[in-house]
């Protein structure tokens, strides 16, 4: 759900909140167990990079 929320925030142009949510999801997925955790972390990081790019924080992206 949190990943979906992050995507919705990005679609609404709320890139700061999107970046924070994506970072949190990636961090949680890194600590999780299970087959899908690597995929969830990768998708969250992709969203984070997109949000950082929209915020013109290119070095961080």
XYZ file of C-alpha atoms in Angstrom:
61
model
C 0.000 0.000 0.000
C 2.798 2.371 0.815
C 4.353 1.845 -2.605
C 1.006 2.608 -4.259
C 0.730 5.764 -2.163
C 4.192 6.861 -3.281
C 3.229 6.396 -6.932
C 0.033 8.386 -6.418
C 1.979 11.221 -4.784
C 4.327 11.321 -7.769
C 1.408 11.406 -10.191
C -0.011 14.346 -8.242
C 3.275 16.217 -8.511
C 4.034 15.917 -4.804
C 7.584 14.817 -5.472
C 9.034 15.560 -2.045
C 6.538 13.298 -0.328
C 6.893 10.721 -3.098
C 10.666 10.621 -2.623
C 10.306 10.148 1.131
C 7.766 7.340 0.734
C 9.877 5.563 -1.893
C 12.953 5.772 0.339
C 10.987 4.308 3.248
C 9.584 1.473 1.138
C 13.037 0.608 -0.222
C 14.489 0.582 3.284
C 11.740 -1.709 4.575
C 12.085 -4.026 1.583
C 15.845 -4.263 2.144
C 15.161 -5.656 5.604
C 12.333 -7.945 4.534
C 12.380 -11.608 3.755
C 10.831 -13.207 0.746
C 11.170 -13.538 -2.976
C 9.521 -10.247 -3.869
C 11.478 -7.978 -1.540
C 14.291 -7.300 -4.035
C 11.762 -6.371 -6.706
C 9.861 -4.096 -4.329
C 13.095 -2.372 -3.310
C 14.113 -1.874 -6.945
C 10.734 -0.421 -7.905
C 10.812 1.906 -4.895
C 14.294 3.118 -5.794
C 13.180 3.768 -9.370
C 10.359 5.904 -8.022
C 12.769 7.692 -5.727
C 15.111 8.493 -8.615
C 12.194 9.808 -10.671
C 11.028 12.023 -7.817
C 14.539 13.340 -7.207
C 14.864 14.110 -10.911
C 11.611 16.074 -10.850
C 12.906 17.961 -7.819
C 16.063 18.772 -9.844
C 18.217 16.981 -7.282
C 20.172 15.268 -10.030
C 23.347 14.434 -8.046
C 21.275 12.485 -5.514
C 19.290 10.752 -8.262
